[in-house]
PDB file of N, CA and C in Angstrom:
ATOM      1  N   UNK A 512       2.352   2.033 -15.633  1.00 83.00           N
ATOM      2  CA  UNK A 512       1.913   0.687 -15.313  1.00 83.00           C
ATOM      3  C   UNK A 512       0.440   0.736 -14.914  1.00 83.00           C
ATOM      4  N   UNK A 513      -0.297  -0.334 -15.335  1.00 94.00           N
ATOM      5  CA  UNK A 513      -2.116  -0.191 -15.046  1.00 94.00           C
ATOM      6  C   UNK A 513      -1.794  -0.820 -13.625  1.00 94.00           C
ATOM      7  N   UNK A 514      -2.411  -0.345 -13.086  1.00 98.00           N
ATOM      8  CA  UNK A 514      -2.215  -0.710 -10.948  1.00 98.00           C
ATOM      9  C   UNK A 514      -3.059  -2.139 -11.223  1.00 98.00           C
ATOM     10  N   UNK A 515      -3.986  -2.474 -11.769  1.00 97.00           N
ATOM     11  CA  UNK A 515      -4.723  -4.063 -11.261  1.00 97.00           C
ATOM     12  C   UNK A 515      -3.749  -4.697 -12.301  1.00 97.00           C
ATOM     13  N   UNK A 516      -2.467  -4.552 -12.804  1.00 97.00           N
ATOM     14  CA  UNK A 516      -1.271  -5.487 -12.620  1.00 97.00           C
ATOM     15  C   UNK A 516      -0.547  -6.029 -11.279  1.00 97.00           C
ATOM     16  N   UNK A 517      -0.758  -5.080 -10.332  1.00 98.00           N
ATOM     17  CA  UNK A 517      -0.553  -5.235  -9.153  1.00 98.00           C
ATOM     18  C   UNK A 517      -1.463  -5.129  -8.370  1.00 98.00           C
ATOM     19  N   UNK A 518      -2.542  -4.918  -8.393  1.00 98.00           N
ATOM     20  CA  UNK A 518      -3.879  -5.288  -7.238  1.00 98.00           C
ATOM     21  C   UNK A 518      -5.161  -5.517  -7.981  1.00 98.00           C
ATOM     22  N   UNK A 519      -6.153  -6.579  -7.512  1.00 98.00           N
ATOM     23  CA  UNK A 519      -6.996  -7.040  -7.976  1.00 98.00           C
ATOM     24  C   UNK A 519      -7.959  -5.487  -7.987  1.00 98.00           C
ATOM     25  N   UNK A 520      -9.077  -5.705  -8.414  1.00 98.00           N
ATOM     26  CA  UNK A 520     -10.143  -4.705  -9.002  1.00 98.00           C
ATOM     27  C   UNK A 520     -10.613  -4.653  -7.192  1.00 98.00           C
ATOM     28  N   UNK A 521     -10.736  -6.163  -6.419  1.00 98.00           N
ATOM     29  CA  UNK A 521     -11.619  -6.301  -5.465  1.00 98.00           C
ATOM     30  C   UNK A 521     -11.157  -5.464  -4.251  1.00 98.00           C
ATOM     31  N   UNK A 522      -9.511  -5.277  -4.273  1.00 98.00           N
ATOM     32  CA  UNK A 522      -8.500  -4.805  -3.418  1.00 98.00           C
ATOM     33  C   UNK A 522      -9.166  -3.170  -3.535  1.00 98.00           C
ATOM     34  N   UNK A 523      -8.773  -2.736  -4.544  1.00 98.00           N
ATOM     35  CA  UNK A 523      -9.077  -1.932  -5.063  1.00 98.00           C
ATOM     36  C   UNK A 523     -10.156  -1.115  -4.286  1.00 98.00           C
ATOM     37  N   UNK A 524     -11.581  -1.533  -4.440  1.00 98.00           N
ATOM     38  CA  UNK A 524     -12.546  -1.185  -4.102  1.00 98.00           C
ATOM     39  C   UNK A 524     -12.593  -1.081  -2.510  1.00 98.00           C
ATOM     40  N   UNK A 525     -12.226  -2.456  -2.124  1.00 98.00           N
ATOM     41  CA  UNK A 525     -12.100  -2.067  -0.292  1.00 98.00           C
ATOM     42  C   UNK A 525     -11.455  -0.685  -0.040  1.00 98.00           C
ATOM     43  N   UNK A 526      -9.551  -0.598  -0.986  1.00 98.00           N
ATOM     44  CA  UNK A 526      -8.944   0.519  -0.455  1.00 98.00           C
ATOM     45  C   UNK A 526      -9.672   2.051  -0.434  1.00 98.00           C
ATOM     46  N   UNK A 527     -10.351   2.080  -1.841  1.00 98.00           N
ATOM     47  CA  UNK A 527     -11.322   3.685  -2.000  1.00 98.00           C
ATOM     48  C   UNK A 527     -12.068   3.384  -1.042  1.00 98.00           C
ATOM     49  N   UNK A 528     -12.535   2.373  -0.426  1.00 98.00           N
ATOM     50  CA  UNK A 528     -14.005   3.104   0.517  1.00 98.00           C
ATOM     51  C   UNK A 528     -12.897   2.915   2.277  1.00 98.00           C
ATOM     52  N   UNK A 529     -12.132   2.652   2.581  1.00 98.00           N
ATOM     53  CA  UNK A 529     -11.407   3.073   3.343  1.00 98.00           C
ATOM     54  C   UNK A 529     -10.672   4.086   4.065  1.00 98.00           C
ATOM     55  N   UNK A 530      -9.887   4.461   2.605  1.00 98.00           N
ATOM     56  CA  UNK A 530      -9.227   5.556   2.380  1.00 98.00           C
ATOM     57  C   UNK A 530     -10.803   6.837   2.196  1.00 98.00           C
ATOM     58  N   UNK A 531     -11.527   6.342   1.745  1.00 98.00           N
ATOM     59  CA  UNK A 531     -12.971   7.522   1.972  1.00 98.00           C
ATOM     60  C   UNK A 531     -13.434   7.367   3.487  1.00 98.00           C
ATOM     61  N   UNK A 532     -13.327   6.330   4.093  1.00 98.00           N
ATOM     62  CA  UNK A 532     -14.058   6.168   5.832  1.00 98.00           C
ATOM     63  C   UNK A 532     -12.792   7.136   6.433  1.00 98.00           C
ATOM     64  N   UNK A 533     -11.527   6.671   5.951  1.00 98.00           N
ATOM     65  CA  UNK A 533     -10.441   7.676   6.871  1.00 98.00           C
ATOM     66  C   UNK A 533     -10.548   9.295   6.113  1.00 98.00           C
ATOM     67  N   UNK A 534     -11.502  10.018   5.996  1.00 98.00           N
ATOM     68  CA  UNK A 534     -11.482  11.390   5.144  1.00 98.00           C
ATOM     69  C   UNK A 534     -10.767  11.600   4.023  1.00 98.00           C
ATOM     70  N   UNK A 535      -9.996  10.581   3.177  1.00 98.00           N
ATOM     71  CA  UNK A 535      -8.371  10.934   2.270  1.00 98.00           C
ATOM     72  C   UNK A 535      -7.240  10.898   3.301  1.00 98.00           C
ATOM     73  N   UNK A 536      -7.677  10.621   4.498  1.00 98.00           N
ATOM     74  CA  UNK A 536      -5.811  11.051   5.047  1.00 98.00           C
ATOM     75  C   UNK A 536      -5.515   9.240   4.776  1.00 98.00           C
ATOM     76  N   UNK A 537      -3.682   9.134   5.098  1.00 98.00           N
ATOM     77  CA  UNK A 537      -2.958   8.214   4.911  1.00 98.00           C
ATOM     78  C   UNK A 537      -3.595   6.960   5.513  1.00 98.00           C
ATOM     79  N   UNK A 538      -3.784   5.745   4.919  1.00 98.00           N
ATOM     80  CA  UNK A 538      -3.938   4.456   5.500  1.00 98.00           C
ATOM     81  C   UNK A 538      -3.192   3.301   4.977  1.00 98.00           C
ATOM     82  N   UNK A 539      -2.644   2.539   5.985  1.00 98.00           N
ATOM     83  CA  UNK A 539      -1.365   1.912   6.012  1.00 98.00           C
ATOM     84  C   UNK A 539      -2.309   0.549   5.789  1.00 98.00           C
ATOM     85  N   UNK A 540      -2.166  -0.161   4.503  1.00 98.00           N
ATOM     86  CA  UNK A 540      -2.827  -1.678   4.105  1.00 98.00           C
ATOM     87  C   UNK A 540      -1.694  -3.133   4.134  1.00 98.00           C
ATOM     88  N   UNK A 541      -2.068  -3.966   4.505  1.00 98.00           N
ATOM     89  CA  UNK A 541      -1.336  -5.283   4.641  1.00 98.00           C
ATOM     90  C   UNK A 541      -2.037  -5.909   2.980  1.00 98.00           C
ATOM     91  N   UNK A 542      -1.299  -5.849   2.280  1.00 98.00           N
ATOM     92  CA  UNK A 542      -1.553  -6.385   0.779  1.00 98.00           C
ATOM     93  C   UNK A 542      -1.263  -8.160   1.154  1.00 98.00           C
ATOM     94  N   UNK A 543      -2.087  -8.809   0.598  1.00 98.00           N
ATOM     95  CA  UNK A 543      -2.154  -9.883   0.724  1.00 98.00           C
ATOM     96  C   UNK A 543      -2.036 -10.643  -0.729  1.00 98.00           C
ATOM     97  N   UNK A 544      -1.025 -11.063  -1.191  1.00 98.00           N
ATOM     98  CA  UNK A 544      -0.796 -11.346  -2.762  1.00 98.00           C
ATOM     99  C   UNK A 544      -1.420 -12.946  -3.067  1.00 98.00           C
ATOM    100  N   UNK A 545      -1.701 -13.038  -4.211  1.00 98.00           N
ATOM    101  CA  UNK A 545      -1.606 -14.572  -4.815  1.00 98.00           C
ATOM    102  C   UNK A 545      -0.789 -15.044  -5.357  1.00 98.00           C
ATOM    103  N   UNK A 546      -0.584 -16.524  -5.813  1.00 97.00           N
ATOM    104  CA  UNK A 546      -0.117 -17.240  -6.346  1.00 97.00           C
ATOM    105  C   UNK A 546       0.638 -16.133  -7.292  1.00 97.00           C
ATOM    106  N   UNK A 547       0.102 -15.525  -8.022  1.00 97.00           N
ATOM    107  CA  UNK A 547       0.744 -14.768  -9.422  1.00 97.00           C
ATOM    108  C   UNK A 547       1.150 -13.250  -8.504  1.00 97.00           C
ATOM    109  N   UNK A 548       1.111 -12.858  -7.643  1.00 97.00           N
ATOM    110  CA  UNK A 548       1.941 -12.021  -7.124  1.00 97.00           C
ATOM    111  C   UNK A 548       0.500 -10.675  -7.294  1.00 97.00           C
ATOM    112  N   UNK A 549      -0.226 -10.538  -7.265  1.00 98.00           N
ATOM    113  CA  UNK A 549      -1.141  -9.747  -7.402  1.00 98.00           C
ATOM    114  C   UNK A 549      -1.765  -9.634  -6.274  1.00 98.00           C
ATOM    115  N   UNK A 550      -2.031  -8.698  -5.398  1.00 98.00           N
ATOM    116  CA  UNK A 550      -2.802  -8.250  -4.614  1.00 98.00           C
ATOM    117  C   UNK A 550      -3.946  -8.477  -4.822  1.00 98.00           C
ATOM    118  N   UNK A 551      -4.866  -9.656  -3.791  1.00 98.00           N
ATOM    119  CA  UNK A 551      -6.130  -9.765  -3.762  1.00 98.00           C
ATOM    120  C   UNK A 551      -7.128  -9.817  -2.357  1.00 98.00           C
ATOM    121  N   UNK A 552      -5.912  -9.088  -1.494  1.00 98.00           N
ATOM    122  CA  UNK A 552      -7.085  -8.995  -0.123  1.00 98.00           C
ATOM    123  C   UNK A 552      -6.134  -7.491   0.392  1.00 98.00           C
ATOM    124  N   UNK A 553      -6.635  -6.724   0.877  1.00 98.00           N
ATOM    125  CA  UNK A 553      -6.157  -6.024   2.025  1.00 98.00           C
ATOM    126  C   UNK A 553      -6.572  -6.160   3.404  1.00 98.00           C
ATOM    127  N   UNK A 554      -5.580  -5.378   4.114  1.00 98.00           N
ATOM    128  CA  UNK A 554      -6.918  -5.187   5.566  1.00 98.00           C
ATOM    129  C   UNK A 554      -5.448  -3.743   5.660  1.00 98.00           C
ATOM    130  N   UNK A 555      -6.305  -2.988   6.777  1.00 98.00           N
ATOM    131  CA  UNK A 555      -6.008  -1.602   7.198  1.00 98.00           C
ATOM    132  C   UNK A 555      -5.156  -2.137   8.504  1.00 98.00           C
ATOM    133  N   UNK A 556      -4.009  -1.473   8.693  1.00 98.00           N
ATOM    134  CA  UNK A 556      -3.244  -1.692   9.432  1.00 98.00           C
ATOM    135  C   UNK A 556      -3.278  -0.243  10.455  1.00 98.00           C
ATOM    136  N   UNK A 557      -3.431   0.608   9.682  1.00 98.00           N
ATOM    137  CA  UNK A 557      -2.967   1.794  11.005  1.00 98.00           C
ATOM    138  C   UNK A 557      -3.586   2.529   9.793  1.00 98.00           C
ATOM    139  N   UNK A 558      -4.044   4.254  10.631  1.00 98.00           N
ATOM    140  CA  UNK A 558      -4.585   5.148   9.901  1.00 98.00           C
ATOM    141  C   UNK A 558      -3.663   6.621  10.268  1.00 98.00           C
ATOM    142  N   UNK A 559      -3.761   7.666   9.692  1.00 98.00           N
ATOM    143  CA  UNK A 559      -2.846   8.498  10.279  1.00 98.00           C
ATOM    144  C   UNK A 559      -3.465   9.946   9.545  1.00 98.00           C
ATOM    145  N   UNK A 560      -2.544  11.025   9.058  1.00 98.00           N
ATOM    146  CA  UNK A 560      -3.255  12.086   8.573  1.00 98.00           C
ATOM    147  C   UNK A 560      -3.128  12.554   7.248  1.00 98.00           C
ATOM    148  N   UNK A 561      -2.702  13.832   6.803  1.00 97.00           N
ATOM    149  CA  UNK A 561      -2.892  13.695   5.556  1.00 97.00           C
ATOM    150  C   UNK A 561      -1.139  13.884   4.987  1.00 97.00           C
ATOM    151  N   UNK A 562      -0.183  13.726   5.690  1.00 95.00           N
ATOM    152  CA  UNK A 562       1.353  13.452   5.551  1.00 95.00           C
ATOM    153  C   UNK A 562       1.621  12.157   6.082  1.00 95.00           C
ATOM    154  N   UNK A 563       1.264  11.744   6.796  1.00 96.00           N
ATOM    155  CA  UNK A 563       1.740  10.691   7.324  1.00 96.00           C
ATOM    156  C   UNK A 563       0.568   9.398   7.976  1.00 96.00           C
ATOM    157  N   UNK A 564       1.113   8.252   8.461  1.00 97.00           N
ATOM    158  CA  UNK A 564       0.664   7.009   8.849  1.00 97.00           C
ATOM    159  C   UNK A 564       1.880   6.331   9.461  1.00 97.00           C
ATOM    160  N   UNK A 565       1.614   5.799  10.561  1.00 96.00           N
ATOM    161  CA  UNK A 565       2.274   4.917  11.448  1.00 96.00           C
ATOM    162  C   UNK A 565       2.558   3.335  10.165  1.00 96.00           C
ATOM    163  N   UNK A 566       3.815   3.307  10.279  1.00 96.00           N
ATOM    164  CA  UNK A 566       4.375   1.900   9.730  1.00 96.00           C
ATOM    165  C   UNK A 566       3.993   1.064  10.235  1.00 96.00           C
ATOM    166  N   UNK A 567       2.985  -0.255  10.214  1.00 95.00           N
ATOM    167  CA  UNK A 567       2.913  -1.155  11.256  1.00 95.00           C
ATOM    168  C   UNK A 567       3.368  -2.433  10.803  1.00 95.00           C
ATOM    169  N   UNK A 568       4.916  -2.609  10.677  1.00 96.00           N
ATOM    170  CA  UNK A 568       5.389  -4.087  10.180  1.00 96.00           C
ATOM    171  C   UNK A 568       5.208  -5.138  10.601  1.00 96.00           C
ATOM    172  N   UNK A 569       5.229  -5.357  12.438  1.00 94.00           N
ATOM    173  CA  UNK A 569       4.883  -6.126  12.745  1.00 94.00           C
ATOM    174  C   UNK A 569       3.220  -6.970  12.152  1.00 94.00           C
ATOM    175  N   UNK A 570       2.940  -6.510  11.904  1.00 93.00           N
ATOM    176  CA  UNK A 570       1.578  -6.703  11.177  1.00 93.00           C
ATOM    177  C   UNK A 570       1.339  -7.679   9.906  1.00 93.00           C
ATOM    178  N   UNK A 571       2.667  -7.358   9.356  1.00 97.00           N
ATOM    179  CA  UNK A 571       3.280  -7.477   7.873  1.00 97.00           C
ATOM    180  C   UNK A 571       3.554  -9.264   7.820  1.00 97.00           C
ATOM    181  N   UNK A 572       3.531 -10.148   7.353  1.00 97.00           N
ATOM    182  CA  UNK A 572       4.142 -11.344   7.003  1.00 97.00           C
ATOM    183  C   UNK A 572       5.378 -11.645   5.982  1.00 97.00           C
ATOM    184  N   UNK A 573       5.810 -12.503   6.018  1.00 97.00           N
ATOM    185  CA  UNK A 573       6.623 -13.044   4.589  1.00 97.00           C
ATOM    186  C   UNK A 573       6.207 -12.621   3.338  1.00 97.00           C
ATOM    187  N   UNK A 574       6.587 -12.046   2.407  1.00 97.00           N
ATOM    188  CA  UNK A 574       5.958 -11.943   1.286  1.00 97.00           C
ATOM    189  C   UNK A 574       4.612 -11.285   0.485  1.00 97.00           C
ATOM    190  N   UNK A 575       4.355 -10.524   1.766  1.00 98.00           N
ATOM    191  CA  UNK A 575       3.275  -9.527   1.439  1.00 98.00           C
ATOM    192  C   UNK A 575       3.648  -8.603   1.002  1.00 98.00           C
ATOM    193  N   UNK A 576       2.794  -7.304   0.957  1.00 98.00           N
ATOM    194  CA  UNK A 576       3.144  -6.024   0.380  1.00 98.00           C
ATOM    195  C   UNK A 576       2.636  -4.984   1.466  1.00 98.00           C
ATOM    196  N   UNK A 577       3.461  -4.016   1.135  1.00 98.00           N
ATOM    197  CA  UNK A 577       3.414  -2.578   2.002  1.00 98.00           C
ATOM    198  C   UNK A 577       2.024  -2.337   1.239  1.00 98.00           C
ATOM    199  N   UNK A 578       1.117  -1.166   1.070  1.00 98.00           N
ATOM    200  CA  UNK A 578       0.592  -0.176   0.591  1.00 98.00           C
ATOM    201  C   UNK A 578       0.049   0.917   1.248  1.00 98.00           C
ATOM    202  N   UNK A 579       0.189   2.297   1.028  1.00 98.00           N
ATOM    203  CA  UNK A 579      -0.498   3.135   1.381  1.00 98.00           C
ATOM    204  C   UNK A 579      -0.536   4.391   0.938  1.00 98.00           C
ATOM    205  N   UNK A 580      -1.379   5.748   1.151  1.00 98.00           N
ATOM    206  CA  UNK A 580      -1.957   6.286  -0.104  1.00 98.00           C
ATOM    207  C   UNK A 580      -1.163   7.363   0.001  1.00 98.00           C
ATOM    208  N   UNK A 581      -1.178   8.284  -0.448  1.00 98.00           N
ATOM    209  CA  UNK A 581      -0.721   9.887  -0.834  1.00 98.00           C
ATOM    210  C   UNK A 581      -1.407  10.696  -0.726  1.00 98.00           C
ATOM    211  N   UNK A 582      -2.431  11.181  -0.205  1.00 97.00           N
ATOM    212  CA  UNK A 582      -3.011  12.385  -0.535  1.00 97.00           C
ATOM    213  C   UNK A 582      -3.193  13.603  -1.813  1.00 97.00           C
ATOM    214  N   UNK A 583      -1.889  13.819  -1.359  1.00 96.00           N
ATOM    215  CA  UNK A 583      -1.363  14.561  -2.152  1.00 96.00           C
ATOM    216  C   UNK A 583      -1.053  14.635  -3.719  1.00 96.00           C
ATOM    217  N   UNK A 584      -1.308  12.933  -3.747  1.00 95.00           N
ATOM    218  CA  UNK A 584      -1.227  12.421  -5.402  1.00 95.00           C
ATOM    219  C   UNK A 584      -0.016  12.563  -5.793  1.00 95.00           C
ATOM    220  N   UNK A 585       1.203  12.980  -5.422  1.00 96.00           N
ATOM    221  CA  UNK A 585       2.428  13.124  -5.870  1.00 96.00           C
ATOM    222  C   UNK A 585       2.938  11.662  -4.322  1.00 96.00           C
ATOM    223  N   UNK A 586       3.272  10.319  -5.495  1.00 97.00           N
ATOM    224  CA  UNK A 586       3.063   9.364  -5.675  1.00 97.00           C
ATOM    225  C   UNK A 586       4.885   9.121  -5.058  1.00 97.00           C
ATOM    226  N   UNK A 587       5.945  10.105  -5.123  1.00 96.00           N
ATOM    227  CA  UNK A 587       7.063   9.627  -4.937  1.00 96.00           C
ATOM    228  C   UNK A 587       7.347   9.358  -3.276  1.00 96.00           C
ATOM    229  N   UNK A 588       8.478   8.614  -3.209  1.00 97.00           N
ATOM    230  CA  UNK A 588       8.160   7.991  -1.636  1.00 97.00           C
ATOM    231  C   UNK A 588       9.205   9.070  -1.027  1.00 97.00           C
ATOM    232  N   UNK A 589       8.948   9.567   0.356  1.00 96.00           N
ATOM    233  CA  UNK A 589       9.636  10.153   1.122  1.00 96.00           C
ATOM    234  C   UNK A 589      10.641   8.897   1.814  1.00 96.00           C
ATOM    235  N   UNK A 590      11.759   9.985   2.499  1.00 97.00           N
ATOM    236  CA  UNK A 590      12.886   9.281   2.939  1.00 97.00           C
ATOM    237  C   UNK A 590      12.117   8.075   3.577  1.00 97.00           C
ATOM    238  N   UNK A 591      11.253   8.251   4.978  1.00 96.00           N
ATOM    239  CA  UNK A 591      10.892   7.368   5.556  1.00 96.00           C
ATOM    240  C   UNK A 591       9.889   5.999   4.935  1.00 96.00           C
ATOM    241  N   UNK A 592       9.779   6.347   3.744  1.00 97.00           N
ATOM    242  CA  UNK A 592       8.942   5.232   3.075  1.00 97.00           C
ATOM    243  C   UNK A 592       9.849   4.378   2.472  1.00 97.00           C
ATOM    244  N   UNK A 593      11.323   5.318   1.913  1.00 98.00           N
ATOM    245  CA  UNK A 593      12.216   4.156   1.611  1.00 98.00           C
ATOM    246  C   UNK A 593      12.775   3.469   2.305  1.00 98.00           C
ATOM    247  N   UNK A 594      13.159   4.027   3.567  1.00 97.00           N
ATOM    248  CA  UNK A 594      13.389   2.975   4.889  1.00 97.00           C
ATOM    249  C   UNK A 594      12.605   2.334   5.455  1.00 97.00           C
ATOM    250  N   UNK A 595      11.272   2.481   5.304  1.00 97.00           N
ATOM    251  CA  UNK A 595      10.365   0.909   5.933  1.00 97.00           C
ATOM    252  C   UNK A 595      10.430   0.858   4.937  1.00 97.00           C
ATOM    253  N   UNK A 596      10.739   0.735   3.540  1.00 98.00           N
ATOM    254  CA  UNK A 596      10.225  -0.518   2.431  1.00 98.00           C
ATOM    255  C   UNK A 596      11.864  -1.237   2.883  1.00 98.00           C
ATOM    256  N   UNK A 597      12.330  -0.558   2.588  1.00 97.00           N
ATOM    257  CA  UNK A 597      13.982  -0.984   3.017  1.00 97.00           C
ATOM    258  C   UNK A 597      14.318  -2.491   3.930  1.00 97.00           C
ATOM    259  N   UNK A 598      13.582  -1.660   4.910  1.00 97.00           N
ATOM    260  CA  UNK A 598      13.638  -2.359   6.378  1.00 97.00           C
ATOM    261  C   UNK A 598      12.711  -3.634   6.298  1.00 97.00           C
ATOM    262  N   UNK A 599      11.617  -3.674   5.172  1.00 97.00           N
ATOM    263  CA  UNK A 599      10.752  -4.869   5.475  1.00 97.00           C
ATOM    264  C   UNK A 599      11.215  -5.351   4.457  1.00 97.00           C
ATOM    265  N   UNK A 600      11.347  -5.181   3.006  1.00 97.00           N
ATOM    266  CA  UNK A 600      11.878  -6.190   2.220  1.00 97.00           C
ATOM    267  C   UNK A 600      13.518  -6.934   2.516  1.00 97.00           C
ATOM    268  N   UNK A 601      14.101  -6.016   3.261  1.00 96.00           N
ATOM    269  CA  UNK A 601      15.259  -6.926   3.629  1.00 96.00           C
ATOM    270  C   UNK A 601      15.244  -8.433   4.548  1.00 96.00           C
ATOM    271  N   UNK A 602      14.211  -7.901   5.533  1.00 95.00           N
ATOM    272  CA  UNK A 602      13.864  -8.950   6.488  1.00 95.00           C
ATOM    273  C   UNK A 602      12.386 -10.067   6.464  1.00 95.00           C
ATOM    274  N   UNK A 603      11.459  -9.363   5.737  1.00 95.00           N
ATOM    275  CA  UNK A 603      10.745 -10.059   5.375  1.00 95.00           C
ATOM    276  C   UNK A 603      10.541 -10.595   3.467  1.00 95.00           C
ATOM    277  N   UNK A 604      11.050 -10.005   2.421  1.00 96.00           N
ATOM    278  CA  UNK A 604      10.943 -10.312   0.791  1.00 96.00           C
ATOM    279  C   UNK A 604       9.473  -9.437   0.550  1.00 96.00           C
ATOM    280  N   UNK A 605       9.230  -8.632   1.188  1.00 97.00           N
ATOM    281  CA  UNK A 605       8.088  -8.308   0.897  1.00 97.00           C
ATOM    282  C   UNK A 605       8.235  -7.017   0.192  1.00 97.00           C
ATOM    283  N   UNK A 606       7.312  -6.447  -0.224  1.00 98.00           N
ATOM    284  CA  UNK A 606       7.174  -5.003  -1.515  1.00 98.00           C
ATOM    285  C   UNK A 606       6.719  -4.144  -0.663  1.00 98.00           C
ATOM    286  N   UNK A 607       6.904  -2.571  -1.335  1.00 98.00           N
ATOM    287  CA  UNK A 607       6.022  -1.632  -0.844  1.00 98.00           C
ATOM    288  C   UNK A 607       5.745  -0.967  -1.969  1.00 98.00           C
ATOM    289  N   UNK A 608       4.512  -0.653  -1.581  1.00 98.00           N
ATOM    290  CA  UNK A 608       3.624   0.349  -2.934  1.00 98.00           C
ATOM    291  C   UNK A 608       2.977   1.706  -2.270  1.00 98.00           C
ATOM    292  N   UNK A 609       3.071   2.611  -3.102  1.00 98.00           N
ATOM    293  CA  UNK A 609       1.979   3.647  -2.869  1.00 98.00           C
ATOM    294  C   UNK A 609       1.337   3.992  -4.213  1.00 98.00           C
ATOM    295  N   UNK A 610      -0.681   4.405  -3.595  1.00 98.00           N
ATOM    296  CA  UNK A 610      -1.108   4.640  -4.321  1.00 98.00           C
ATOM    297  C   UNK A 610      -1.770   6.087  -4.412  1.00 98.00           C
ATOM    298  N   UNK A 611      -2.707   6.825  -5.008  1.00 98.00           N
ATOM    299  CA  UNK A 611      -3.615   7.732  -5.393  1.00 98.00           C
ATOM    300  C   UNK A 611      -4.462   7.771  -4.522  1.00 98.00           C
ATOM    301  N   UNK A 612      -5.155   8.715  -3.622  1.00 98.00           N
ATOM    302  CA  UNK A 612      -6.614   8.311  -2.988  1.00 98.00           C
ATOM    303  C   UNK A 612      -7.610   8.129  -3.881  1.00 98.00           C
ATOM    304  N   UNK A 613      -7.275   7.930  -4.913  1.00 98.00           N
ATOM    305  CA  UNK A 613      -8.697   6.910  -5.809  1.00 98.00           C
ATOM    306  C   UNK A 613      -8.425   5.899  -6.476  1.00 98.00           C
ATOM    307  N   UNK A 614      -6.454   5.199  -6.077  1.00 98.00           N
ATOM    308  CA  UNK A 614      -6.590   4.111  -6.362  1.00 98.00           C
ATOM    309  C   UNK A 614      -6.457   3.617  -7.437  1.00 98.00           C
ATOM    310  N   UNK A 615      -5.859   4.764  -8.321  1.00 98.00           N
ATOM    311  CA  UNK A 615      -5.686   4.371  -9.776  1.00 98.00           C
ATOM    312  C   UNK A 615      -4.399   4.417 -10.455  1.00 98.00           C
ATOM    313  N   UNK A 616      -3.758   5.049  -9.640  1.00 98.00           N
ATOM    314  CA  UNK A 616      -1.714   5.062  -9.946  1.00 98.00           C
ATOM    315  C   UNK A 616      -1.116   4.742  -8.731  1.00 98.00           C
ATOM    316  N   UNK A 617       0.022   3.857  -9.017  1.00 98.00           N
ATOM    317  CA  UNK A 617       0.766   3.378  -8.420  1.00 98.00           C
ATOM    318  C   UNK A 617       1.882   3.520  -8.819  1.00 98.00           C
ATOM    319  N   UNK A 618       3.081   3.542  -7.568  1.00 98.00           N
ATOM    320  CA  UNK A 618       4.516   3.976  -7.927  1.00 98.00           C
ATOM    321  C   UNK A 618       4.879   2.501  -6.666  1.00 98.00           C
ATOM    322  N   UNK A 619       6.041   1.567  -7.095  1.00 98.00           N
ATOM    323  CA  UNK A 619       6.407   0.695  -6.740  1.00 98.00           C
ATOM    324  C   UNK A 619       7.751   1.099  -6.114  1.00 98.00           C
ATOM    325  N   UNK A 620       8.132   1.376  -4.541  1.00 98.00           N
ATOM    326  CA  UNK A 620       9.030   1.322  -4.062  1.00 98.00           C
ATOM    327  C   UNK A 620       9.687   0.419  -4.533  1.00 98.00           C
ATOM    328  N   UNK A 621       9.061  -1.160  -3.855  1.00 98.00           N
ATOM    329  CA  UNK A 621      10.065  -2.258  -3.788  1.00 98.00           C
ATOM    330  C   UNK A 621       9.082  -3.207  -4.327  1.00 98.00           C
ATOM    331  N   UNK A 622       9.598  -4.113  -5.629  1.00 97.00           N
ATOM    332  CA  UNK A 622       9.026  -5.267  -6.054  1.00 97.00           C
ATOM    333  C   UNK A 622       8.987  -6.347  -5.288  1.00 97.00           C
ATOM    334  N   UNK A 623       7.904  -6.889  -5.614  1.00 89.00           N
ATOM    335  CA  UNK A 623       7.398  -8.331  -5.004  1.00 89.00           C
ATOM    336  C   UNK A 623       8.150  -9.121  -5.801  1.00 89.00           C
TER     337      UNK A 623
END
């Protein structure tokens, strides 16, 4: 799947220079979708290291999206990523994604 099916080019660019201000380690983004379901704002929710990042749902709204990166580039979600996507799309309809630290592959836990 081309990722700016699911996040704008503009998203995009904030997340690389983020994910570059946090060294490559994990940063936890509040995806902010449009009308057509596409990610066109982030903001940084929590930062963490190069395995992990603090979940910050409360943070999260109705219908937004999870995102946050991998390091490691091996893109598949650990147990605990399927239980907060779990845990927020049940209660809020919202998605979770992880991406690449450059932002260019994406693996879709949970659809928007």
């Amino acid at each position: 799947m081309d990722i700016k099916e699911k996040i704008s080019s503009e998203a995009i660019e904030v997340m690389r220079y983020e994910i570059s201000e946090a060294h490559g380690n994990e940063v936890f983004f509040r995806g902010i979708p449009d009308e057509k379901g596409i990610v066109t704002e982030v903001i940084v929710l929590a930062r963490g290291n190069k395995t992990s990042t603090p979940a910050i749902l409360k943070g999260m709204k109705k219908g937004e999206v999870i995102i946050h990166n991998h390091p490691s580039g091996y893109l598949y979600p650990s147990d605990a990523d399927v239980e907060v996507a779990s845990i927020y799309s049940n209660s809020q309809d919202g998605a979770s994604y992880i991406v690449n630290n450059d932002v260019t592959e994406i693996y879709i836990i949970v659809e928007l």
